[in-house]
XYZ file of C-alpha atoms in Angstrom:
178
model
C 32.664 -46.745 -4.415
C 33.706 -43.582 -6.272
C 31.044 -44.157 -8.931
C 28.282 -44.298 -6.347
C 29.266 -40.867 -5.043
C 30.028 -39.171 -8.360
C 26.759 -39.976 -10.144
C 24.466 -38.492 -7.418
C 26.796 -35.499 -7.031
C 26.733 -34.767 -10.777
C 22.939 -35.151 -10.762
C 22.581 -32.689 -7.884
C 24.821 -30.133 -9.597
C 22.899 -30.527 -12.884
C 19.536 -30.024 -11.142
C 20.909 -26.990 -9.274
C 22.061 -25.444 -12.574
C 18.660 -26.047 -14.177
C 16.860 -24.492 -11.201
C 19.222 -21.509 -11.202
C 18.677 -20.936 -14.939
C 14.900 -21.151 -14.466
C 15.006 -18.654 -11.581
C 17.059 -16.187 -13.624
C 14.770 -16.608 -16.633
C 11.574 -16.156 -14.613
C 12.850 -13.198 -12.596
C 11.983 -10.761 -15.387
C 8.499 -12.223 -15.743
C 7.849 -11.910 -11.992
C 8.952 -8.294 -12.077
C 6.694 -7.545 -15.063
C 3.747 -9.239 -13.335
C 4.310 -7.229 -10.144
C 4.419 -3.986 -12.149
C 1.244 -4.931 -14.059
C -0.494 -5.718 -10.750
C 0.582 -2.346 -9.325
C -0.789 -0.501 -12.385
C -4.065 -2.448 -12.183
C -4.499 -1.527 -8.515
C -3.808 2.138 -9.258
C -6.312 2.157 -12.144
C -8.902 0.603 -9.836
C -8.282 3.165 -7.089
C -8.468 6.107 -9.493
C -11.190 5.439 -12.080
C -10.633 7.045 -15.451
C -6.842 7.097 -15.168
C -4.845 4.703 -17.303
C -1.313 6.104 -17.230
C 0.586 7.273 -14.175
C 3.686 9.424 -13.849
C 5.717 9.484 -10.665
C 5.948 12.993 -9.283
C 8.820 13.912 -7.000
C 7.747 14.655 -3.442
C 9.916 16.728 -1.137
C 7.201 17.979 1.201
C 7.190 17.992 4.963
C 4.646 15.188 5.473
C 6.698 12.143 6.418
C 3.668 9.893 5.790
C 3.882 10.375 2.012
C 6.309 7.997 0.299
C 5.421 8.470 -3.360
C 3.016 10.327 -5.610
C 1.683 9.040 -8.922
C -0.171 11.496 -11.162
C -2.987 10.103 -13.288
C -5.386 11.782 -15.702
C -8.154 12.161 -13.114
C -6.126 12.649 -9.937
C -3.360 11.137 -7.858
C -2.393 7.875 -6.207
C -0.567 8.643 -2.993
C 1.481 5.942 -1.274
C 1.499 6.595 2.465
C 3.278 4.936 5.351
C 2.545 5.686 8.991
C 3.086 3.997 12.314
C 0.254 1.786 13.495
C -0.015 0.024 16.828
C 2.521 -2.712 16.019
C 4.384 -1.561 12.922
C 4.114 0.659 9.871
C 0.986 0.605 7.709
C 1.468 1.110 3.976
C -1.496 2.273 1.909
C -2.295 3.391 -1.612
C -4.963 6.084 -1.731
C -6.658 7.449 -4.843
C -7.588 11.132 -4.659
C -9.414 12.905 -7.474
C -8.259 16.262 -8.824
C -11.141 17.755 -6.812
C -9.682 16.352 -3.578
C -12.027 13.481 -2.760
C -10.951 9.928 -1.981
C -11.817 7.585 -4.855
C -10.307 4.416 -3.437
C -7.878 3.043 -0.901
C -6.147 -0.198 -0.131
C -3.878 -1.337 2.676
C -0.835 -2.816 0.950
C 1.197 -3.869 3.973
C 0.611 -4.053 7.704
C 1.552 -6.222 10.647
C -1.081 -5.217 13.181
C -2.535 -7.463 15.881
C -4.451 -10.414 14.406
C -8.165 -10.155 15.101
C -7.953 -6.453 15.959
C -5.900 -3.969 13.915
C -5.248 -6.511 11.165
C -8.962 -6.271 10.372
C -8.166 -3.004 8.570
C -7.016 -5.189 5.677
C -10.435 -6.735 5.132
C -13.053 -4.706 6.993
C -14.771 -3.159 3.978
C -17.207 -1.172 6.134
C -14.320 0.499 7.936
C -12.446 1.274 4.712
C -15.580 2.333 2.795
C -16.287 5.180 5.203
C -13.176 6.938 3.857
C -14.490 6.982 0.275
C -15.512 10.434 -0.940
C -13.734 11.865 2.105
C -12.248 15.316 1.637
C -9.509 15.212 4.256
C -11.565 15.495 7.415
C -11.240 11.879 8.565
C -11.248 11.960 12.358
C -11.761 8.680 14.143
C -14.259 9.178 16.943
C -15.732 12.290 15.324
C -16.924 11.412 11.847
C -15.272 7.992 11.373
C -15.913 4.799 13.313
C -12.855 2.932 14.555
C -12.368 -0.799 14.291
C -13.430 -2.207 17.650
C -10.340 -2.681 19.817
C -8.039 -1.056 17.266
C -8.245 2.689 17.798
C -4.548 3.316 17.112
C -4.684 1.393 13.820
C -7.898 3.186 12.855
C -6.338 6.578 13.535
C -3.243 5.608 11.544
C -5.415 4.772 8.527
C -7.231 8.111 8.928
C -3.866 9.891 9.086
C -2.855 8.264 5.796
C -6.120 9.336 4.144
C -5.815 12.893 5.462
C -2.200 13.114 4.260
C -3.166 11.966 0.766
C -6.042 14.438 0.485
C -3.888 17.234 1.918
C -1.302 16.638 -0.809
C -3.912 17.239 -3.501
C -5.807 20.086 -1.818
C -2.907 21.797 -0.075
C -4.644 21.564 3.317
C -2.703 21.489 6.573
C -2.708 17.810 7.533
C -1.504 18.645 11.038
C -4.885 20.204 11.832
C -6.615 16.812 11.632
C -7.614 15.043 14.832
C -5.568 11.930 14.137
C -2.714 12.098 16.620
C -2.870 9.867 19.651
C 0.163 11.171 21.496
C 2.504 8.240 21.195
């Protein structure tokens, strides 16, 4: 009876050790792949830039989480409150202060409404070449049924452009009073 319990137990422990060793060995590779993906996204958002240096940010705009300086401009990581939760974006802004690219990296907005900001290329494309005057309802169309999410995305874009140009982001028409 003891043999029937010991053999499966030893097998389970051996498999667990092999899986643990594989996880530890692959952890470095996963981290390298994530970093390579991040660099690729930044190079796509800011054409002409290959290398990025993180610049410290101690400004007053709470939407800006990090700043990466490239040869042709900046990649600004922004986080702002949407309708359901925070929206995290990466926004490329040229040295001249125009938006060269943007991508929503993380959001948890309402499926079928605000979550469309992840994939609605027409909505996101209207921010390209923007110079910090994104105002939903004025010169930007909102996603139908997702005005708060749309304004949050515009706030992120305006914050990123304001970092590069030095404009007052508070003057933008992106607050919705909540």
